mmCIF file of C-alpha atoms in Angstrom:
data_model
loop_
_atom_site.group_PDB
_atom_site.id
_atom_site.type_symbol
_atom_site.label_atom_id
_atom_site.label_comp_id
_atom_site.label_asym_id
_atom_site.label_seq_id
_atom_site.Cartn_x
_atom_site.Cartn_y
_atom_site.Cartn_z
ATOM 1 C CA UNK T 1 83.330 113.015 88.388
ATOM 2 C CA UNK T 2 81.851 113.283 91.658
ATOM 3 C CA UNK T 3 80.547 109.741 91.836
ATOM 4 C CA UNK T 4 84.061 108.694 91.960
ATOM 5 C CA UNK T 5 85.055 110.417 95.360
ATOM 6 C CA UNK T 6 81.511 109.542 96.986
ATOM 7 C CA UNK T 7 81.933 105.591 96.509
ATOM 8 C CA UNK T 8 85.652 105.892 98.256
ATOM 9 C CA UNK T 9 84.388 107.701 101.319
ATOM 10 C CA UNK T 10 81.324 105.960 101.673
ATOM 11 C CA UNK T 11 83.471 102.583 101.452
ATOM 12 C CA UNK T 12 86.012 103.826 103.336
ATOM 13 C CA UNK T 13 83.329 105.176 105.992
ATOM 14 C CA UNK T 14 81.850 101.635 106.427
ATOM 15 C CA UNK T 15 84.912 99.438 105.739
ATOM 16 C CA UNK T 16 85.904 98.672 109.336
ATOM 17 C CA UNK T 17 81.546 98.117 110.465
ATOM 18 C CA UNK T 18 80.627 96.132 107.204
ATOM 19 C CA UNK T 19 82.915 95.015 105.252
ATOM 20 C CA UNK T 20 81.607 93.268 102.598
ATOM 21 C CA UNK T 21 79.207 96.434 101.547
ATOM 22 C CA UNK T 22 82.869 98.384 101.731
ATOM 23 C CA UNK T 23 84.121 96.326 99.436
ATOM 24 C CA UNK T 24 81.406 95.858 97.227
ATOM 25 C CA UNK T 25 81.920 99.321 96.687
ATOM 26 C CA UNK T 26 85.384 99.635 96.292
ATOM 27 C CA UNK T 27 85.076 97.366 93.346
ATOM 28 C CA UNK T 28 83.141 99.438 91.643
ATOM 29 C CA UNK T 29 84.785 102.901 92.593
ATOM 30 C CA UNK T 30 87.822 100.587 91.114
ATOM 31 C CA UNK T 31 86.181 100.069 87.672
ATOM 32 C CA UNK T 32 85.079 103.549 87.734
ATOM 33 C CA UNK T 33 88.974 104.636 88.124
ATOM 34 C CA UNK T 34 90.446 102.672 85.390
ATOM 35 C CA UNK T 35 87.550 104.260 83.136
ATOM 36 C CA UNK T 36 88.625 107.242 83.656
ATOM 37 C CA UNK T 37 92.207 106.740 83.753
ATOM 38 C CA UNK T 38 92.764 107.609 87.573
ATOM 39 C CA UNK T 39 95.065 105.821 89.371
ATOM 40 C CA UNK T 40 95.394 107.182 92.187
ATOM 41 C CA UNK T 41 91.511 106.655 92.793
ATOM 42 C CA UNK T 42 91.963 103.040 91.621
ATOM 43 C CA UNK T 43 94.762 102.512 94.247
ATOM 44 C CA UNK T 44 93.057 103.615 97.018
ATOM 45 C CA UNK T 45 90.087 101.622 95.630
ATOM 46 C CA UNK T 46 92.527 98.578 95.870
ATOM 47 C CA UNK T 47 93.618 99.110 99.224
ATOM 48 C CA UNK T 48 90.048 99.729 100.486
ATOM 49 C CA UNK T 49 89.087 96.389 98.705
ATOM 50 C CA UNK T 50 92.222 94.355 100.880
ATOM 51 C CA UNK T 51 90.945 96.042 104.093
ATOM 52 C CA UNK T 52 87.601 94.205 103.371
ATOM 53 C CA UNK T 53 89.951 91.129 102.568
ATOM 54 C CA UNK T 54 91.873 91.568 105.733
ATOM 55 C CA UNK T 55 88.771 91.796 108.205
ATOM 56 C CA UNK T 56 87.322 88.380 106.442
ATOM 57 C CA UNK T 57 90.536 86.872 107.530
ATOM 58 C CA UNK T 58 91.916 86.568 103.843
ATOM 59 C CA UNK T 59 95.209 88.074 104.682
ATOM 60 C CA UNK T 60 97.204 86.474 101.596
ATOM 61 C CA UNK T 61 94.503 87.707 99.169
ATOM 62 C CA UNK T 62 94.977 91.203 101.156
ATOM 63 C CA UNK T 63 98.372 91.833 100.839
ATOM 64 C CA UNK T 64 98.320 90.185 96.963
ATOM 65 C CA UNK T 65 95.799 93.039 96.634
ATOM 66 C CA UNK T 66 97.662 95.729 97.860
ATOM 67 C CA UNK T 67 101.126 94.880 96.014
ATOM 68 C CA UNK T 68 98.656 96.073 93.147
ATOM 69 C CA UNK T 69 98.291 99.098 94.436
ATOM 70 C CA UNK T 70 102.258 99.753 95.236
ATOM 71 C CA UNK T 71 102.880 98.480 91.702
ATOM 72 C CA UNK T 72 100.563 100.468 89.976
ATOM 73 C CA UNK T 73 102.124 103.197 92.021
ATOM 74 C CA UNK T 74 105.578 102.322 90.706
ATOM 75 C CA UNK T 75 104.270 103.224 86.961
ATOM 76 C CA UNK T 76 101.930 106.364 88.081
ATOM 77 C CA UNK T 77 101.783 109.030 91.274
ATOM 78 C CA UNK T 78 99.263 107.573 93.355
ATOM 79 C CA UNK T 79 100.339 110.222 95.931
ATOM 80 C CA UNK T 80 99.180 109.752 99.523
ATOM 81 C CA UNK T 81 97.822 105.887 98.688
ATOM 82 C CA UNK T 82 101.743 105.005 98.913
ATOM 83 C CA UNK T 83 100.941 105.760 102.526
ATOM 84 C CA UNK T 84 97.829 103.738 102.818
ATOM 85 C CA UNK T 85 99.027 100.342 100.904
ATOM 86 C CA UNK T 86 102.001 100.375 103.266
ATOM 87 C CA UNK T 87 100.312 100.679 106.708
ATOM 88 C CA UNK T 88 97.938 98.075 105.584
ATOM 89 C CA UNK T 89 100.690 95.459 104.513
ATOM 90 C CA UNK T 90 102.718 96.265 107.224
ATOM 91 C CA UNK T 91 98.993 95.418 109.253
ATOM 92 C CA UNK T 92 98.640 92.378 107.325
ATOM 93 C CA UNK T 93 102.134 90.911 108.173
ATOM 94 C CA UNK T 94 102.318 91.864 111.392
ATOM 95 C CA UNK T 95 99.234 89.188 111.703
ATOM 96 C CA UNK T 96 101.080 86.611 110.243
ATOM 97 C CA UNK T 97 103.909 87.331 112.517
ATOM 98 C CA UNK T 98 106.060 88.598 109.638
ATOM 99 C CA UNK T 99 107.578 91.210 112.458
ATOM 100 C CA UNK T 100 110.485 92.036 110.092
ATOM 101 C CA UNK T 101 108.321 93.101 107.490
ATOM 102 C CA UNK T 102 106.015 94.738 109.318
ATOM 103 C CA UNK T 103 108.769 96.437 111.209
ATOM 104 C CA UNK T 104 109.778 97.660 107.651
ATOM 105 C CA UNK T 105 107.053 98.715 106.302
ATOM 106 C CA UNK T 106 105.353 101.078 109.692
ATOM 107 C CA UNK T 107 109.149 102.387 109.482
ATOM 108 C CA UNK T 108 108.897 103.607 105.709
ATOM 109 C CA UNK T 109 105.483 105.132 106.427
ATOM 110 C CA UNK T 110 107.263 107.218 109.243
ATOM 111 C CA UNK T 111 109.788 108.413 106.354
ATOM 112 C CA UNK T 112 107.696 108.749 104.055
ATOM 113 C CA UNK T 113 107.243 112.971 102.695
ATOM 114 C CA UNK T 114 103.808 114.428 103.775
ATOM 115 C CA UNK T 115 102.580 114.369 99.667
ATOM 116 C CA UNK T 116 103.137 110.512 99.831
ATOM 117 C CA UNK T 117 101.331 110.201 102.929
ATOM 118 C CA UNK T 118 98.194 111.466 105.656
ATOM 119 C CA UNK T 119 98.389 111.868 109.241
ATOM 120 C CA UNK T 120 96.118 108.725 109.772
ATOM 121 C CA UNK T 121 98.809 106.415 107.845
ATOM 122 C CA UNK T 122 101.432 108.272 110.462
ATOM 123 C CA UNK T 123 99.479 107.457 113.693
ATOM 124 C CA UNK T 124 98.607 104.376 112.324
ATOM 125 C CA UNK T 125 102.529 103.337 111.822
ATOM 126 C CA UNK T 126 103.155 104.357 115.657
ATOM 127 C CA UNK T 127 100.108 102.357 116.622
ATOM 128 C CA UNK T 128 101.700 99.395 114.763
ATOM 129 C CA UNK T 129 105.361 99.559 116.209
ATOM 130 C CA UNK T 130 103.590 99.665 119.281
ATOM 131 C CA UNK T 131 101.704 96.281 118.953
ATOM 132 C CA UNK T 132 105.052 94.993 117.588
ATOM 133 C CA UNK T 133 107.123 96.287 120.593
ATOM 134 C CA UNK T 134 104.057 94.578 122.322
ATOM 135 C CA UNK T 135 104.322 91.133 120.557
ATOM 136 C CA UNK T 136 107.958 91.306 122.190
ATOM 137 C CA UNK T 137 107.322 91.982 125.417
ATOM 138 C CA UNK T 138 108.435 95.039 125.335
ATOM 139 C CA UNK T 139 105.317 96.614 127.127
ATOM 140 C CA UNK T 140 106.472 99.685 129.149
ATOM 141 C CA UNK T 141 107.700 100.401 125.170
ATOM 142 C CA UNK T 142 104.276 99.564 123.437
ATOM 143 C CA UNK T 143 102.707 102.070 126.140
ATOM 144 C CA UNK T 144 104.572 104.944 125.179
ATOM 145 C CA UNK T 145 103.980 104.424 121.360
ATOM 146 C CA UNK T 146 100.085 103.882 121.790
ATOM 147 C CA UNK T 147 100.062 107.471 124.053
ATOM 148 C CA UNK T 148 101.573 109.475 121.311
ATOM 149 C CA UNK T 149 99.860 107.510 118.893
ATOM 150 C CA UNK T 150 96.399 108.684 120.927
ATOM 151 C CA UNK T 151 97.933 112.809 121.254
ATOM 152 C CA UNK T 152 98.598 112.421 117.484
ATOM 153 C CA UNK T 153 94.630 110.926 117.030
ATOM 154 C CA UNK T 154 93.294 113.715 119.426
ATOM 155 C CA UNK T 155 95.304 116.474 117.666
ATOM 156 C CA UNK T 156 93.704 115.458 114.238
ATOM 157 C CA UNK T 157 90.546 114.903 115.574
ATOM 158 C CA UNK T 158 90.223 111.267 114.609
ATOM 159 C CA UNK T 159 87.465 109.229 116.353
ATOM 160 C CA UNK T 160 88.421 105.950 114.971
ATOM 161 C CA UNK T 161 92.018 106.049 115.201
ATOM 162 C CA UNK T 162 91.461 107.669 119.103
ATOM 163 C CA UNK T 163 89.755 104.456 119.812
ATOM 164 C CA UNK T 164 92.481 102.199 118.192
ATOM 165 C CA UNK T 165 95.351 103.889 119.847
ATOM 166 C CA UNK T 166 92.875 103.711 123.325
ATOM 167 C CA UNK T 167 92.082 99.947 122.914
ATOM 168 C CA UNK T 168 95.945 99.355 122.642
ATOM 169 C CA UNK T 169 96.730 101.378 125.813
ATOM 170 C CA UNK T 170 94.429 99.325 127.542
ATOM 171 C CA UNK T 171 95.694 95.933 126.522
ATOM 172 C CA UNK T 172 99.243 97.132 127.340
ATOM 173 C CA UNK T 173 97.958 97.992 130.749
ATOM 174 C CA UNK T 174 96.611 94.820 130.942
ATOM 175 C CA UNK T 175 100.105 93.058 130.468
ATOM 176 C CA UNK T 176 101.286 95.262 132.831
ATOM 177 C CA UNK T 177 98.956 93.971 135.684
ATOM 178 C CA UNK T 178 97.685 97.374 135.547
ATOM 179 C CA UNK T 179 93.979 95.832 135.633
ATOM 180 C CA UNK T 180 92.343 98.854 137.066
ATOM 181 C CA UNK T 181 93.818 101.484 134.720
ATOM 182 C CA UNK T 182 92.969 99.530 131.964
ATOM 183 C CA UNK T 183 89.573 99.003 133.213
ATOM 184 C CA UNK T 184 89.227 102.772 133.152
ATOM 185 C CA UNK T 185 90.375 103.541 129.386
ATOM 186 C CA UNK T 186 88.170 100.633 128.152
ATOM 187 C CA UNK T 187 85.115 102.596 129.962
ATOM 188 C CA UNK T 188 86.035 105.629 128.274
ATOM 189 C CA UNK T 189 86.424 104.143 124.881
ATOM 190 C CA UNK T 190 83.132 102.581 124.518
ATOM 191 C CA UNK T 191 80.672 105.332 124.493
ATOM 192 C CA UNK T 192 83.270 106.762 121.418
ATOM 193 C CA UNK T 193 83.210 103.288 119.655
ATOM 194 C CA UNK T 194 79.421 102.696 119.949
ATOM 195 C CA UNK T 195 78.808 106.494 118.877
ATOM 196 C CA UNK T 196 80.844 105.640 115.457
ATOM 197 C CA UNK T 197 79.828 102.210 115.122
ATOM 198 C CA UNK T 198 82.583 100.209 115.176
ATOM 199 C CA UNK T 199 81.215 97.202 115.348
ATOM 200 C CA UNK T 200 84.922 95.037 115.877
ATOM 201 C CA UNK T 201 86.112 97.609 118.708
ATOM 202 C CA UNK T 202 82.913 97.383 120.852
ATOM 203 C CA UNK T 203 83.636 93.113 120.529
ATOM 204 C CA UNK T 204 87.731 94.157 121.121
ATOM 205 C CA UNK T 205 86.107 95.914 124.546
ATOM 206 C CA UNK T 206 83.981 93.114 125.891
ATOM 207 C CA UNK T 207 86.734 90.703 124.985
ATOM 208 C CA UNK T 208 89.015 92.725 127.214
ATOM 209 C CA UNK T 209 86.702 92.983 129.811
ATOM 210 C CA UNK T 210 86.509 89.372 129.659
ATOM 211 C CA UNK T 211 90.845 88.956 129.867
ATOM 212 C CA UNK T 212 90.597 91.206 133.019
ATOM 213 C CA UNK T 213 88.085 89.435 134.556
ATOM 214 C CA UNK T 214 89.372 86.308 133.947
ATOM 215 C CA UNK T 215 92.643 87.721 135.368
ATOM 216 C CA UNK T 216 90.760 88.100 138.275
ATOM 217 C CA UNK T 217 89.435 84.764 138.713
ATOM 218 C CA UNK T 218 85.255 85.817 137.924
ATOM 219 C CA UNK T 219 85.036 82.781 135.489
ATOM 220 C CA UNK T 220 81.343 83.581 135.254
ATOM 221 C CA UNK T 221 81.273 87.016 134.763
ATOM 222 C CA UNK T 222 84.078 86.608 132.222
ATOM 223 C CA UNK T 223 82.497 84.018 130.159
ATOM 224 C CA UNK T 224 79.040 86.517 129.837
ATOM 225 C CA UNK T 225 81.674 89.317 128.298
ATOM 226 C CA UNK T 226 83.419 86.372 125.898
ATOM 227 C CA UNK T 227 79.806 85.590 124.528
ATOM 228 C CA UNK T 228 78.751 88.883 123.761
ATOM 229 C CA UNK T 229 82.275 89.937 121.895
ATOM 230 C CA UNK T 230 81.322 86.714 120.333
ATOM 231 C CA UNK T 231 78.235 87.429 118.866
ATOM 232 C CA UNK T 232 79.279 90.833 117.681
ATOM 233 C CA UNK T 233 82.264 89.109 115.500
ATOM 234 C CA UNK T 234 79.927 86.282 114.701
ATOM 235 C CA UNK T 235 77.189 88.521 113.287
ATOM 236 C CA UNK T 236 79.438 91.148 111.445
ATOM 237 C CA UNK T 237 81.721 88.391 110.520
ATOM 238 C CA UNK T 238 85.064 89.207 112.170
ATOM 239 C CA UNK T 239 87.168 85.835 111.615
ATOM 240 C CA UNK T 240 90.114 87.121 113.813
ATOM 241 C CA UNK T 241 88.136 88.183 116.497
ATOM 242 C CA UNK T 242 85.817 85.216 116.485
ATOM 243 C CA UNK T 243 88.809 83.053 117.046
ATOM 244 C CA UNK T 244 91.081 85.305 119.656
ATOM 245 C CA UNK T 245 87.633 85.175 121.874
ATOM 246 C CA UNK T 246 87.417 81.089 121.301
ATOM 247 C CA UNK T 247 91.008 80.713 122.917
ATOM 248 C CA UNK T 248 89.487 83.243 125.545
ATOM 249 C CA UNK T 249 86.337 80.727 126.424
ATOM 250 C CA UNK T 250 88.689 77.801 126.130
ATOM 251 C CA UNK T 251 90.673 78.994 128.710
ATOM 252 C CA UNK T 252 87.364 80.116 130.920
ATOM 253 C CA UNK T 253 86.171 76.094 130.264
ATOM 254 C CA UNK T 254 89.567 75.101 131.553
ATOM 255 C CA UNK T 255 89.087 76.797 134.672
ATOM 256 C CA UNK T 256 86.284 75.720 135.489
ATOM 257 C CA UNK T 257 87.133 71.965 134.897
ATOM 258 C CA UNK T 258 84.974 71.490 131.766
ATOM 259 C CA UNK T 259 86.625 69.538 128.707
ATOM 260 C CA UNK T 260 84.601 69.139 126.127
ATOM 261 C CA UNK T 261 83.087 72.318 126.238
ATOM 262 C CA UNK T 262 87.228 73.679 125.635
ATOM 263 C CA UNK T 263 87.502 71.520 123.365
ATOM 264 C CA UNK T 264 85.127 72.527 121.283
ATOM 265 C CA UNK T 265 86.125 75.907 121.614
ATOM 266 C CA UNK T 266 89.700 75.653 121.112
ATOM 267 C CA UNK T 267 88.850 73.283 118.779
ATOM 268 C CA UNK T 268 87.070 75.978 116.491
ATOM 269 C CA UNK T 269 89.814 78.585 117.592
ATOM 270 C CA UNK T 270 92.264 76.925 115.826
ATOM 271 C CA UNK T 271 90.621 75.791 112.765
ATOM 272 C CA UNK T 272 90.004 79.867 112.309
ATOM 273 C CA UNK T 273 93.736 80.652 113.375
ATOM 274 C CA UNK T 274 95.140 77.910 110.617
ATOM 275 C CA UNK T 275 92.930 79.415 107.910
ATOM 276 C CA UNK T 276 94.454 82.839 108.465
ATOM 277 C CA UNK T 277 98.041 81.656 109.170
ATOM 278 C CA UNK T 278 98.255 83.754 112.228
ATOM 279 C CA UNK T 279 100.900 82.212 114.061
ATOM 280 C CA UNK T 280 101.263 84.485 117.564
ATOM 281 C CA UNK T 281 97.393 83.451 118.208
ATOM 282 C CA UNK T 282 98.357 79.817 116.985
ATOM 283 C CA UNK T 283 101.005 79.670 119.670
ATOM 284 C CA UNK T 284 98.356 81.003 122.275
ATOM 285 C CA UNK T 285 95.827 77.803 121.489
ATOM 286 C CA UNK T 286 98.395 75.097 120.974
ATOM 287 C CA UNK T 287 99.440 76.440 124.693
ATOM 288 C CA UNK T 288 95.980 76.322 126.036
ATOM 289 C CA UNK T 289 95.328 72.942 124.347
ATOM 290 C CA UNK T 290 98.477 71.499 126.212
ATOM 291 C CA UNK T 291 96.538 72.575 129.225
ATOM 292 C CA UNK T 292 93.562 71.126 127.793
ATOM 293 C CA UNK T 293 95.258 67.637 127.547
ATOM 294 C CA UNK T 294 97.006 68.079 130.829
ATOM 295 C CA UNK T 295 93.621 68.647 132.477
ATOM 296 C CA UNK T 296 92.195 65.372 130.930
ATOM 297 C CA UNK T 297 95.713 63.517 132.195
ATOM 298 C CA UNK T 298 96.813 62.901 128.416
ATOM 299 C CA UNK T 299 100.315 63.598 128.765
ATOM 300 C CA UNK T 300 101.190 62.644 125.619
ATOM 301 C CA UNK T 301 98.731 65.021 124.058
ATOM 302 C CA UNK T 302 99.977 67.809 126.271
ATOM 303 C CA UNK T 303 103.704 67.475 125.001
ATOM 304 C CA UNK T 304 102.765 67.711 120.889
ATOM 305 C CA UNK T 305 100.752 70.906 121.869
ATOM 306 C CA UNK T 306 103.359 72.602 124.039
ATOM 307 C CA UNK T 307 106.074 71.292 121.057
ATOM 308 C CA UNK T 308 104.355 73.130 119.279
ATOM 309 C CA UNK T 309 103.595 76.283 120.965
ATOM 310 C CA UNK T 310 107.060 76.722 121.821
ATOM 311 C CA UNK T 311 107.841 76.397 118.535
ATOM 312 C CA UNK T 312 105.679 78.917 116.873
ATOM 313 C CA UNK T 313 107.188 80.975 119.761
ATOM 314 C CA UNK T 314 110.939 80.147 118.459
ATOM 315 C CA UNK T 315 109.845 81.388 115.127
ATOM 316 C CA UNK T 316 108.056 84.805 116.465
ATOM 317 C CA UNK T 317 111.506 85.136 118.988
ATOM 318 C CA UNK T 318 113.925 84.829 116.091
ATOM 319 C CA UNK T 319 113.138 88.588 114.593
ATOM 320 C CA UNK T 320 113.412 89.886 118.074
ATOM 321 C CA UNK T 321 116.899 88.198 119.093
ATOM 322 C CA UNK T 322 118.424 88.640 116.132
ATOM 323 C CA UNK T 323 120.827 92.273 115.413
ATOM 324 C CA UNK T 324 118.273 93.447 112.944
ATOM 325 C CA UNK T 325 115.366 94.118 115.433
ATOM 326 C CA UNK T 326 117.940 95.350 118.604
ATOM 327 C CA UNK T 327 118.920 98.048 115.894
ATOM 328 C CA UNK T 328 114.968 98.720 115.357
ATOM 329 C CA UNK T 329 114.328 98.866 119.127
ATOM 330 C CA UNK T 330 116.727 101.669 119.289
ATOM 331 C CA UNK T 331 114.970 103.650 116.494
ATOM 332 C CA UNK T 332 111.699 102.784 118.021
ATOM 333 C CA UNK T 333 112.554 104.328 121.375
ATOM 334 C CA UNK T 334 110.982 107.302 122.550
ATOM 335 C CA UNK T 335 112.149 110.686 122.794
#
């Protein structure tokens, strides 16, 4: 059936630029699947479906979706969609700052024998113990995983997963204070991301643009990169990026001494952030709403927010001080 293999690369094509045509096909490639008694076409079917989930900010109904697939897997070979459905919940829980699991899960995929997996889910596994060496800090770390990660991407010839493992080199060079550098590979990057139109990396680029210049001090400048990587999430309905860019304009309307305006923005932020139980960007608002508060000389205000960014903090420090992630870190080192 040649129908069958069409709907999953068209879907799988599109999934990341519009999501909820991708997964308006993967239902159907689904139904198609269990017609014909495929299940390894109905898995990946699944796991294109929670990728459409996950970009909607549905990251419970995501990862319900893909234990489907791993179960179904558990009763059939599903071959190399063992691969996919455990980079994507490893994805998935990483945003919900389930570290451990996450941790877990990339770790498997690097273990994992090449009939059970692709070379995307592999690259995709060192991007993601890259952001998680990032989450702790661990940035000099993060670095070296997102430029293998990109020598993997370039060796395979991989546009899209070039551009993820570039996007991630830059914000480690950000962290790093390496502003200019970073400046550089987000340059280079955009001409491949508006070539494959990825809609969510070109609003990941001006967003960055915006961090650096707001590193700088250019208020202005970095608010007119914040609204454009706003209206790109807006219009292709990017829920995580909608409300990472929020905190970023709070923060510009804090600068420039303008409270409501923050508060409106942070305000939104967080109702977005709540709805997808993302706790590091959680921690990140409740911080800049302590500012907020501080600004507008409501001290009381300003202690229940930083209570409770430090908190969310204790929680996303507990997998990294405990023996269980010092034993990953050492696994996770490079070569």
């Amino acid at each position: 059936m040649t129908e069958l293999p069409e709907l999953l690369a068209r879907a799988g094509k599109i999934v990341h630029s519009q999501s909820a045509e991708a997964m308006a096909l993967a239902s159907q490639a689904r139904e198609m699947a269990r017609a014909c008694n495929d299940a390894y076409s109905e898995s990946l079917a699944l796991t294109l479906y929670a990728r459409g989930l996950f970009m909607f900010g549905r990251s419970q109904d995501a990862k319900d979706t893909l234990l489907q697939a791993l179960e179904l897997g558990e009763r059939r070979d599903i071959g190399t969609a063992r691969g996919e459905a455990l980079q994507l919940i490893a994805r998935v829980a990483y945003t919900l700052g389930q570290y451990e699991q996450s941790a877990d899960c990339w770790c498997a995929c690097t273990e994992l024998g090449g009939e059970h997996i692709r070379p995307e889910e592999r690259i995709q596994a060192h991007i993601g113990l890259g952001q998680l060496c990032y989450a702790h800090d661990h940035f000099e770390l993060a670095l070296a995983h997102h430029k293998q990660a990109a020598r993997l991407a370039e060796n395979d010839d991989n546009a899209y997963l070039t551009s993820t493992s570039m996007l991630n080199i830059a914000a480690d060079l950000i962290r790093l204070q390496r502003c200019v550098e970073a400046t550089e590979v987000l340059k280079e990057t955009l001409p491949l991301v508006r070539a494959d139109q990825n809609y969510q990396f070109e609003a990941e680029i001006f967003s960055m643009f915006g961090q650096i210049r707001l590193i700088a001090g250019e208020v202005e400048a970095a608010r007119m990169s914040l609204m454009v990587a706003l209206k790109i999430n807006r219009l292709h309905i990017n829920t995580w990026g909608e409300s990472s860019v929020l905190l970023r304009l709070g923060e510009c309307s804090i600068m420039a001494r303008e409270p409501e305006m923050a508060s409106e923005q942070l305000g939104r932020a967080q109702v977005l952030a709540e709805a997808m139980g993302t706790m590091p960007l959680l921690a990140d608002i409740h911080y800049q709403l302590s500012r907020l508060a501080e600004l507008c000389e409501d001290r009381a205000a300003a202690a229940e927010h930083r209570s409770q960014s430090e908190a969310l903090r204790r929680q996303l420090r507990a997998a990294a001080d405990s023996p269980r992630y010092a034993t990953l870190e050492l696994r996770l080192s490079p070569d």
